[in-house]
PDB file of C-alpha atoms in Angstrom:
ATOM      1  CA  MET A   1      -3.069   2.610  -2.398  1.00  0.00           C
ATOM      2  CA  SER A   2      -4.607  -0.510  -0.292  1.00  0.00           C
ATOM      3  CA  ARG A   3      -3.392  -3.401  -1.709  1.00  0.00           C
ATOM      4  CA  LEU A   4      -5.390  -6.623  -2.716  1.00  0.00           C
ATOM      5  CA  LYS A   5      -5.970  -9.279  -0.347  1.00  0.00           C
ATOM      6  CA  LEU A   6      -6.380 -13.097  -1.005  1.00  0.00           C
ATOM      7  CA  PRO A   7      -8.260 -15.436   2.024  1.00  0.00           C
ATOM      8  CA  LEU A   8      -5.683 -16.276   4.184  1.00  0.00           C
ATOM      9  CA  PRO A   9      -5.522 -19.987   5.947  1.00  0.00           C
ATOM     10  CA  ALA A  10      -5.589 -20.498   9.620  1.00  0.00           C
ATOM     11  CA  ASN A  11      -1.759 -20.638   9.453  1.00  0.00           C
ATOM     12  CA  PRO A  12      -0.296 -17.619   6.908  1.00  0.00           C
ATOM     13  CA  SER A  13       2.930 -18.354   7.848  1.00  0.00           C
ATOM     14  CA  VAL A  14       2.788 -21.562   5.611  1.00  0.00           C
ATOM     15  CA  PHE A  15       3.363 -19.165   2.828  1.00  0.00           C
ATOM     16  CA  ALA A  16       6.702 -18.283   3.983  1.00  0.00           C
ATOM     17  CA  CYS A  17       7.499 -21.794   2.715  1.00  0.00           C
ATOM     18  CA  LEU A  18       6.712 -21.504  -0.869  1.00  0.00           C
ATOM     19  CA  SER A  19       9.366 -22.555  -3.302  1.00  0.00           C
ATOM     20  CA  PRO A  20      10.133 -19.987  -6.108  1.00  0.00           C
ATOM     21  CA  ILE A  21       7.740 -21.001  -8.860  1.00  0.00           C
ATOM     22  CA  SER A  22       9.040 -20.397 -12.568  1.00  0.00           C
ATOM     23  CA  LEU A  23       7.358 -20.422 -15.621  1.00  0.00           C
ATOM     24  CA  GLY A  24       9.559 -23.254 -16.560  1.00  0.00           C
ATOM     25  CA  ASP A  25       8.551 -25.268 -13.826  1.00  0.00           C
ATOM     26  CA  LEU A  26       4.568 -25.134 -14.572  1.00  0.00           C
ATOM     27  CA  GLN A  27       5.396 -25.504 -18.297  1.00  0.00           C
ATOM     28  CA  GLN A  28       7.129 -29.055 -17.405  1.00  0.00           C
ATOM     29  CA  MET A  29       3.893 -29.741 -14.971  1.00  0.00           C
ATOM     30  CA  ASP A  30       1.728 -29.083 -18.301  1.00  0.00           C
ATOM     31  CA  MET A  31      -0.058 -26.420 -16.881  1.00  0.00           C
ATOM     32  CA  PRO A  32       0.066 -23.710 -19.162  1.00  0.00           C
ATOM     33  CA  LEU A  33      -0.081 -20.388 -17.240  1.00  0.00           C
ATOM     34  CA  SER A  34      -3.044 -17.830 -18.658  1.00  0.00           C
ATOM     35  CA  ARG A  35      -2.578 -13.773 -17.850  1.00  0.00           C
ATOM     36  CA  LEU A  36      -4.843 -14.741 -14.757  1.00  0.00           C
ATOM     37  CA  ASP A  37      -2.449 -17.459 -13.252  1.00  0.00           C
ATOM     38  CA  CYS A  38       0.561 -14.653 -13.393  1.00  0.00           C
ATOM     39  CA  LEU A  39      -1.475 -12.249 -11.631  1.00  0.00           C
ATOM     40  CA  PHE A  40      -2.565 -15.128  -9.072  1.00  0.00           C
ATOM     41  CA  LEU A  41       0.677 -15.977  -8.320  1.00  0.00           C
ATOM     42  CA  ALA A  42       2.158 -12.796  -8.369  1.00  0.00           C
ATOM     43  CA  LYS A  43      -0.335 -11.972  -5.485  1.00  0.00           C
ATOM     44  CA  VAL A  44       0.679 -14.778  -3.925  1.00  0.00           C
ATOM     45  CA  ALA A  45       4.322 -14.115  -3.821  1.00  0.00           C
ATOM     46  CA  ASP A  46       3.341 -10.764  -2.613  1.00  0.00           C
ATOM     47  CA  GLN A  47       1.573 -12.141   0.594  1.00  0.00           C
ATOM     48  CA  ALA A  48       4.326 -14.287   0.974  1.00  0.00           C
ATOM     49  CA  GLU A  49       6.783 -11.305   0.987  1.00  0.00           C
ATOM     50  CA  ARG A  50       8.724 -12.765  -2.121  1.00  0.00           C
ATOM     51  CA  TYR A  51       9.192  -9.684  -4.250  1.00  0.00           C
ATOM     52  CA  HIS A  52      11.801 -11.182  -6.904  1.00  0.00           C
ATOM     53  CA  ASP A  53       8.979 -13.815  -7.351  1.00  0.00           C
ATOM     54  CA  VAL A  54       6.634 -11.266  -7.921  1.00  0.00           C
ATOM     55  CA  VAL A  55       8.412  -9.377  -9.921  1.00  0.00           C
ATOM     56  CA  ALA A  56       9.316 -12.467 -12.269  1.00  0.00           C
ATOM     57  CA  GLN A  57       5.756 -13.279 -12.867  1.00  0.00           C
ATOM     58  CA  LEU A  58       4.922  -9.517 -13.899  1.00  0.00           C
ATOM     59  CA  LYS A  59       7.411  -9.553 -16.622  1.00  0.00           C
ATOM     60  CA  ASP A  60       5.754 -12.803 -18.037  1.00  0.00           C
ATOM     61  CA  ILE A  61       3.086 -10.968 -18.491  1.00  0.00           C
ATOM     62  CA  ILE A  62       4.662  -7.672 -19.847  1.00  0.00           C
ATOM     63  CA  ASN A  63       6.380  -9.766 -22.352  1.00  0.00           C
ATOM     64  CA  ASP A  64       3.191 -11.715 -23.421  1.00  0.00           C
ATOM     65  CA  ASN A  65       0.809  -8.392 -23.545  1.00  0.00           C
ATOM     66  CA  ASN A  66       2.627  -5.607 -25.288  1.00  0.00           C
ATOM     67  CA  ALA A  67       4.019  -3.843 -21.991  1.00  0.00           C
ATOM     68  CA  ARG A  68       0.852  -3.097 -21.460  1.00  0.00           C
ATOM     69  CA  LEU A  69      -0.648  -3.845 -17.585  1.00  0.00           C
ATOM     70  CA  THR A  70      -3.681  -3.194 -15.265  1.00  0.00           C
ATOM     71  CA  ILE A  71      -3.496  -0.594 -12.807  1.00  0.00           C
ATOM     72  CA  ASP A  72      -4.140  -4.270 -10.222  1.00  0.00           C
ATOM     73  CA  GLU A  73      -0.883  -5.758 -12.382  1.00  0.00           C
ATOM     74  CA  ARG A  74       0.984  -2.023 -12.228  1.00  0.00           C
ATOM     75  CA  ASN A  75       0.514  -1.567  -8.707  1.00  0.00           C
ATOM     76  CA  LEU A  76       1.875  -4.699  -7.227  1.00  0.00           C
ATOM     77  CA  LEU A  77       4.797  -4.196  -9.678  1.00  0.00           C
ATOM     78  CA  SER A  78       5.487  -0.979  -8.104  1.00  0.00           C
ATOM     79  CA  ILE A  79       5.505  -2.304  -4.535  1.00  0.00           C
ATOM     80  CA  ALA A  80       7.487  -4.665  -5.136  1.00  0.00           C
ATOM     81  CA  TYR A  81      10.362  -3.015  -6.429  1.00  0.00           C
ATOM     82  CA  LYS A  82       9.685  -0.585  -3.623  1.00  0.00           C
ATOM     83  CA  ASN A  83       9.996  -3.569  -1.119  1.00  0.00           C
ATOM     84  CA  LEU A  84      13.212  -4.907  -2.629  1.00  0.00           C
ATOM     85  CA  THR A  85      14.737  -1.498  -2.388  1.00  0.00           C
ATOM     86  CA  ALA A  86      13.615  -0.166   0.633  1.00  0.00           C
ATOM     87  CA  ASN A  87      15.141  -3.090   2.801  1.00  0.00           C
ATOM     88  CA  LEU A  88      18.412  -2.653   0.834  1.00  0.00           C
ATOM     89  CA  ARG A  89      18.242   1.378   1.663  1.00  0.00           C
ATOM     90  CA  GLU A  90      17.938   0.810   5.170  1.00  0.00           C
ATOM     91  CA  SER A  91      20.419  -1.586   5.702  1.00  0.00           C
ATOM     92  CA  TRP A  92      22.934   0.912   3.528  1.00  0.00           C
ATOM     93  CA  ARG A  93      21.962   3.654   6.167  1.00  0.00           C
ATOM     94  CA  THR A  94      22.315   1.269   8.941  1.00  0.00           C
ATOM     95  CA  ILE A  95      25.832   0.873   7.913  1.00  0.00           C
ATOM     96  CA  ASP A  96      26.388   4.234   6.880  1.00  0.00           C
ATOM     97  CA  ALA A  97      25.792   5.316  10.347  1.00  0.00           C
ATOM     98  CA  LEU A  98      27.609   2.297  12.173  1.00  0.00           C
ATOM     99  CA  GLN A  99      30.604   3.825  10.271  1.00  0.00           C
ATOM    100  CA  LYS A 100      30.294   7.480  11.001  1.00  0.00           C
ATOM    101  CA  ARG A 101      29.305   6.432  14.890  1.00  0.00           C
ATOM    102  CA  GLU A 102      32.509   4.083  15.203  1.00  0.00           C
ATOM    103  CA  ALA A 103      35.126   6.095  13.152  1.00  0.00           C
ATOM    104  CA  LEU A 104      37.154   7.176  15.689  1.00  0.00           C
ATOM    105  CA  SER A 105      36.891   3.867  17.706  1.00  0.00           C
ATOM    106  CA  SER A 106      37.068   1.132  14.941  1.00  0.00           C
ATOM    107  CA  THR A 107      40.552  -0.143  13.655  1.00  0.00           C
ATOM    108  CA  ARG A 108      41.631   0.544  10.033  1.00  0.00           C
ATOM    109  CA  HIS A 109      40.987  -3.129   9.228  1.00  0.00           C
ATOM    110  CA  GLN A 110      37.555  -2.752  10.880  1.00  0.00           C
ATOM    111  CA  VAL A 111      36.532   0.450   9.142  1.00  0.00           C
ATOM    112  CA  LYS A 112      37.539  -1.385   5.878  1.00  0.00           C
ATOM    113  CA  LEU A 113      35.307  -4.478   6.436  1.00  0.00           C
ATOM    114  CA  MET A 114      32.247  -2.132   6.983  1.00  0.00           C
ATOM    115  CA  ARG A 115      33.022  -0.802   3.666  1.00  0.00           C
ATOM    116  CA  VAL A 116      33.108  -3.949   1.865  1.00  0.00           C
ATOM    117  CA  GLN A 117      29.716  -4.794   3.589  1.00  0.00           C
ATOM    118  CA  LYS A 118      28.539  -1.630   2.546  1.00  0.00           C
ATOM    119  CA  ASP A 119      29.830  -2.041  -0.754  1.00  0.00           C
ATOM    120  CA  ARG A 120      27.949  -5.245  -1.506  1.00  0.00           C
ATOM    121  CA  ILE A 121      24.728  -3.673  -0.369  1.00  0.00           C
ATOM    122  CA  GLU A 122      25.437  -0.927  -2.926  1.00  0.00           C
ATOM    123  CA  LYS A 123      25.804  -3.296  -5.667  1.00  0.00           C
ATOM    124  CA  ASP A 124      22.555  -5.306  -4.881  1.00  0.00           C
ATOM    125  CA  LEU A 125      20.629  -2.098  -4.938  1.00  0.00           C
ATOM    126  CA  ASP A 126      22.366  -0.977  -7.992  1.00  0.00           C
ATOM    127  CA  LYS A 127      21.144  -4.070  -9.556  1.00  0.00           C
ATOM    128  CA  VAL A 128      17.281  -3.704  -8.711  1.00  0.00           C
ATOM    129  CA  CYS A 129      17.353   0.065  -9.286  1.00  0.00           C
ATOM    130  CA  ARG A 130      18.768  -0.778 -12.851  1.00  0.00           C
ATOM    131  CA  ASP A 131      16.726  -3.592 -13.746  1.00  0.00           C
ATOM    132  CA  VAL A 132      13.459  -1.321 -13.128  1.00  0.00           C
ATOM    133  CA  VAL A 133      14.918   1.565 -15.204  1.00  0.00           C
ATOM    134  CA  ASP A 134      15.355  -0.883 -17.790  1.00  0.00           C
ATOM    135  CA  LEU A 135      11.656  -2.251 -17.760  1.00  0.00           C
ATOM    136  CA  LEU A 136      10.515   1.254 -17.602  1.00  0.00           C
ATOM    137  CA  GLU A 137      12.365   2.570 -19.938  1.00  0.00           C
ATOM    138  CA  ARG A 138      12.310  -0.323 -22.871  1.00  0.00           C
ATOM    139  CA  TYR A 139       8.769  -1.609 -22.336  1.00  0.00           C
ATOM    140  CA  LEU A 140       6.253   0.430 -19.875  1.00  0.00           C
ATOM    141  CA  ILE A 141       6.762   3.920 -20.682  1.00  0.00           C
ATOM    142  CA  PRO A 142       6.944   3.835 -24.349  1.00  0.00           C
ATOM    143  CA  ALA A 143       3.555   1.582 -24.284  1.00  0.00           C
ATOM    144  CA  ALA A 144       1.942   3.716 -21.488  1.00  0.00           C
ATOM    145  CA  SER A 145      -0.880   5.592 -22.637  1.00  0.00           C
ATOM    146  CA  ASN A 146      -1.336   9.372 -22.361  1.00  0.00           C
ATOM    147  CA  GLY A 147      -2.442  10.566 -18.842  1.00  0.00           C
ATOM    148  CA  GLU A 148      -2.011   8.787 -15.687  1.00  0.00           C
ATOM    149  CA  GLU A 149      -0.178   5.894 -16.639  1.00  0.00           C
ATOM    150  CA  LYS A 150       2.718   7.765 -18.235  1.00  0.00           C
ATOM    151  CA  VAL A 151       2.739  10.019 -15.352  1.00  0.00           C
ATOM    152  CA  PHE A 152       3.098   7.110 -12.896  1.00  0.00           C
ATOM    153  CA  TYR A 153       5.595   5.243 -14.980  1.00  0.00           C
ATOM    154  CA  SER A 154       7.716   8.374 -15.565  1.00  0.00           C
ATOM    155  CA  LYS A 155       7.601   8.872 -11.662  1.00  0.00           C
ATOM    156  CA  MET A 156       8.928   5.652 -11.232  1.00  0.00           C
ATOM    157  CA  ARG A 157      11.619   6.329 -13.874  1.00  0.00           C
ATOM    158  CA  GLY A 158      12.577   9.277 -11.501  1.00  0.00           C
ATOM    159  CA  ASP A 159      12.457   7.820  -8.458  1.00  0.00           C
ATOM    160  CA  TYR A 160      14.916   4.937  -9.140  1.00  0.00           C
ATOM    161  CA  TYR A 161      17.311   7.058 -10.469  1.00  0.00           C
ATOM    162  CA  ARG A 162      17.437   9.226  -7.472  1.00  0.00           C
ATOM    163  CA  TYR A 163      18.003   6.265  -5.245  1.00  0.00           C
ATOM    164  CA  LEU A 164      21.137   5.305  -7.483  1.00  0.00           C
ATOM    165  CA  ALA A 165      22.122   8.916  -7.074  1.00  0.00           C
ATOM    166  CA  GLU A 166      21.810   8.728  -3.400  1.00  0.00           C
ATOM    167  CA  LEU A 167      24.125   5.988  -2.757  1.00  0.00           C
ATOM    168  CA  THR A 168      27.184   6.458  -5.616  1.00  0.00           C
ATOM    169  CA  ARG A 169      30.393   7.661  -4.518  1.00  0.00           C
ATOM    170  CA  LEU A 170      31.656   7.970  -8.482  1.00  0.00           C
ATOM    171  CA  ASN A 171      31.302  10.771 -11.342  1.00  0.00           C
ATOM    172  CA  SER A 172      28.267   9.195 -12.016  1.00  0.00           C
ATOM    173  CA  ARG A 173      26.537  10.889  -9.408  1.00  0.00           C
ATOM    174  CA  GLU A 174      25.697  13.672 -11.684  1.00  0.00           C
ATOM    175  CA  ASP A 175      24.851  12.086 -14.399  1.00  0.00           C
ATOM    176  CA  LEU A 176      22.307   9.811 -12.510  1.00  0.00           C
ATOM    177  CA  GLY A 177      21.142  12.969 -11.110  1.00  0.00           C
ATOM    178  CA  LYS A 178      20.407  14.517 -14.408  1.00  0.00           C
ATOM    179  CA  ALA A 179      18.364  11.472 -15.496  1.00  0.00           C
ATOM    180  CA  SER A 180      16.230  11.210 -12.424  1.00  0.00           C
ATOM    181  CA  LEU A 181      15.318  15.253 -12.674  1.00  0.00           C
ATOM    182  CA  GLU A 182      14.744  14.679 -16.614  1.00  0.00           C
ATOM    183  CA  ALA A 183      12.169  11.956 -15.758  1.00  0.00           C
ATOM    184  CA  TYR A 184      10.733  14.051 -12.737  1.00  0.00           C
ATOM    185  CA  LYS A 185      10.533  17.111 -15.274  1.00  0.00           C
ATOM    186  CA  SER A 186       8.543  14.954 -17.773  1.00  0.00           C
ATOM    187  CA  ALA A 187       6.487  13.347 -15.730  1.00  0.00           C
ATOM    188  CA  TYR A 188       5.680  16.951 -13.838  1.00  0.00           C
ATOM    189  CA  GLN A 189       5.084  18.814 -17.100  1.00  0.00           C
ATOM    190  CA  HIS A 190       2.572  15.630 -18.183  1.00  0.00           C
ATOM    191  CA  ALA A 191       0.854  15.606 -14.869  1.00  0.00           C
ATOM    192  CA  LEU A 192       0.264  19.373 -14.948  1.00  0.00           C
ATOM    193  CA  ALA A 193      -1.594  19.044 -18.527  1.00  0.00           C
ATOM    194  CA  THR A 194      -3.381  15.487 -17.926  1.00  0.00           C
ATOM    195  CA  LEU A 195      -4.254  15.363 -14.388  1.00  0.00           C
ATOM    196  CA  PRO A 196      -6.394  17.372 -11.826  1.00  0.00           C
ATOM    197  CA  ALA A 197      -4.398  18.869  -8.763  1.00  0.00           C
ATOM    198  CA  THR A 198      -6.039  16.734  -6.042  1.00  0.00           C
ATOM    199  CA  HIS A 199      -4.931  13.694  -8.430  1.00  0.00           C
ATOM    200  CA  PRO A 200      -2.981  10.981  -6.246  1.00  0.00           C
ATOM    201  CA  THR A 201      -0.425  10.279  -8.870  1.00  0.00           C
ATOM    202  CA  ARG A 202       0.208  13.999  -9.490  1.00  0.00           C
ATOM    203  CA  LEU A 203       0.215  14.400  -5.717  1.00  0.00           C
ATOM    204  CA  GLY A 204       2.959  11.809  -4.713  1.00  0.00           C
ATOM    205  CA  LEU A 205       4.701  12.588  -8.075  1.00  0.00           C
ATOM    206  CA  ALA A 206       5.192  16.649  -6.451  1.00  0.00           C
ATOM    207  CA  LEU A 207       6.072  15.132  -3.352  1.00  0.00           C
ATOM    208  CA  ASN A 208       9.168  12.773  -4.607  1.00  0.00           C
ATOM    209  CA  PHE A 209      10.009  15.565  -6.603  1.00  0.00           C
ATOM    210  CA  ALA A 210      10.597  18.161  -3.548  1.00  0.00           C
ATOM    211  CA  VAL A 211      12.237  15.179  -2.161  1.00  0.00           C
ATOM    212  CA  TYR A 212      14.942  15.150  -5.445  1.00  0.00           C
ATOM    213  CA  PHE A 213      15.544  18.930  -4.584  1.00  0.00           C
ATOM    214  CA  HIS A 214      15.787  18.112  -1.264  1.00  0.00           C
ATOM    215  CA  ASP A 215      18.046  15.190  -0.901  1.00  0.00           C
ATOM    216  CA  ILE A 216      20.095  15.283  -4.388  1.00  0.00           C
ATOM    217  CA  MET A 217      20.135  18.977  -5.378  1.00  0.00           C
ATOM    218  CA  ARG A 218      20.694  19.887  -1.708  1.00  0.00           C
ATOM    219  CA  SER A 219      18.248  22.629  -2.037  1.00  0.00           C
ATOM    220  CA  PRO A 220      15.140  23.296   0.596  1.00  0.00           C
ATOM    221  CA  GLU A 221      14.013  26.069  -0.720  1.00  0.00           C
ATOM    222  CA  ARG A 222      13.414  24.822  -4.299  1.00  0.00           C
ATOM    223  CA  ALA A 223      11.812  21.797  -2.559  1.00  0.00           C
ATOM    224  CA  CYS A 224       9.688  24.234  -0.272  1.00  0.00           C
ATOM    225  CA  HIS A 225       8.429  25.629  -3.245  1.00  0.00           C
ATOM    226  CA  LEU A 226       7.458  23.096  -5.361  1.00  0.00           C
ATOM    227  CA  ALA A 227       5.583  21.270  -2.584  1.00  0.00           C
ATOM    228  CA  LYS A 228       4.057  24.329  -1.050  1.00  0.00           C
ATOM    229  CA  HIS A 229       2.809  24.566  -4.912  1.00  0.00           C
ATOM    230  CA  ALA A 230       1.251  21.528  -5.246  1.00  0.00           C
ATOM    231  CA  PHE A 231       0.132  21.608  -1.643  1.00  0.00           C
ATOM    232  CA  ASP A 232      -1.832  24.882  -2.024  1.00  0.00           C
ATOM    233  CA  GLU A 233      -3.283  23.740  -5.632  1.00  0.00           C
ATOM    234  CA  ALA A 234      -4.751  20.559  -4.395  1.00  0.00           C
ATOM    235  CA  ILE A 235      -6.130  22.275  -1.307  1.00  0.00           C
ATOM    236  CA  ALA A 236      -7.674  25.137  -3.307  1.00  0.00           C
ATOM    237  CA  ALA A 237      -9.062  22.607  -5.468  1.00  0.00           C
ATOM    238  CA  ALA A 238     -10.474  20.711  -3.356  1.00  0.00           C
ATOM    239  CA  ALA A 239     -12.476  23.848  -1.548  1.00  0.00           C
ATOM    240  CA  SER A 240     -13.682  24.483  -5.036  1.00  0.00           C
ATOM    241  CA  ASP A 241     -15.431  21.629  -6.019  1.00  0.00           C
ATOM    242  CA  ALA A 242     -16.770  18.851  -3.547  1.00  0.00           C
ATOM    243  CA  SER A 243     -16.730  15.970  -5.759  1.00  0.00           C
ATOM    244  CA  VAL A 244     -13.264  16.559  -6.437  1.00  0.00           C
ATOM    245  CA  ALA A 245     -12.482  16.473  -2.585  1.00  0.00           C
ATOM    246  CA  MET A 246     -14.113  13.167  -2.237  1.00  0.00           C
ATOM    247  CA  ALA A 247     -12.159  11.417  -5.021  1.00  0.00           C
ATOM    248  CA  ASN A 248      -9.593   9.105  -3.547  1.00  0.00           C
ATOM    249  CA  ILE A 249      -9.784  11.218  -0.305  1.00  0.00           C
ATOM    250  CA  GLU A 250      -7.660   8.758   2.249  1.00  0.00           C
ATOM    251  CA  ASP A 251      -4.987   8.798  -0.554  1.00  0.00           C
ATOM    252  CA  VAL A 252      -4.655  12.305  -1.019  1.00  0.00           C
ATOM    253  CA  LEU A 253      -5.107  13.300   2.719  1.00  0.00           C
ATOM    254  CA  THR A 254      -2.262  11.125   3.093  1.00  0.00           C
ATOM    255  CA  ILE A 255       0.611  12.695   1.004  1.00  0.00           C
ATOM    256  CA  LEU A 256      -1.049  15.941   2.193  1.00  0.00           C
ATOM    257  CA  GLN A 257      -0.038  15.361   5.518  1.00  0.00           C
ATOM    258  CA  LEU A 258       3.580  14.158   4.401  1.00  0.00           C
ATOM    259  CA  MET A 259       3.280  16.990   2.171  1.00  0.00           C
ATOM    260  CA  ARG A 260       2.939  19.156   4.891  1.00  0.00           C
ATOM    261  CA  ASP A 261       5.256  17.241   7.779  1.00  0.00           C
ATOM    262  CA  ASP A 262       8.481  17.787   5.002  1.00  0.00           C
ATOM    263  CA  LEU A 263       7.463  21.425   4.646  1.00  0.00           C
ATOM    264  CA  ILE A 264       7.598  21.923   8.109  1.00  0.00           C
ATOM    265  CA  LEU A 265      11.055  20.041   8.626  1.00  0.00           C
ATOM    266  CA  TRP A 266      12.631  21.666   5.537  1.00  0.00           C
ATOM    267  CA  ARG A 267      11.531  25.510   6.367  1.00  0.00           C
ATOM    268  CA  GLY A 268      13.254  24.700   9.734  1.00  0.00           C
ATOM    269  CA  GLU A 269      16.323  23.723   7.399  1.00  0.00           C
ATOM    270  CA  ILE A 270      15.892  27.200   6.058  1.00  0.00           C
ATOM    271  CA  SER A 271      15.475  29.005   9.509  1.00  0.00           C
ATOM    272  CA  LYS A 272      18.514  27.492  10.923  1.00  0.00           C
ATOM    273  CA  GLU A 273      20.791  28.465   7.499  1.00  0.00           C
TER     274      GLU A 273
END
């Protein structure tokens, strides 16, 4: 989904110098914030890659508007949390690979130091994931309308429980995996009942649900079954109705390509086994 762009000055790097702007800061300057003000600040923060600031502005909107977000606001929230967690997950994978690669050549003390850094990243990621899950469970999902909005938020809930389950080494991994499965199942059942097979939100959910079966359940067979079913349904629906095929065509094709790539990869794993 494309991100909204604001006109940039000749030197866009000036945004990187922006200090965090809180609601309290503006209130002290006698500047009452409307919903449009908060959204504008969130967009500016997004372009400056200040994703914590994006979340803060959108939380103000959620608090002041009975937890109902517009599509614009909802997409900004999703992008902000996605970027916050993507950086942390990539950092975790880097150190995890380093640990495995250097395990034999490192001293016990060095191994311990790498573990310390990995623990710090896990704590940061745990904090962000639990923050968005709390926001979804307490406010956004209960207030969501049936259809695409509820599917979107329930998919997010499944995603962030999955991220938590990926990294934890404790007994809670099983509970987090079950929470992710419950969220994905609820979202998928609702998507099947309310959204067409070619809807990008339904397809994106199917893709991520399949990734859950592959990464958390360690079942490439179930991942392939789910992804292929969603892929075939979307192709059949697009072939039978040209008007459906043209709606959100770029998003649909992108997700179908990702799904196809994963199917090829997972089938290769099954063949090796």
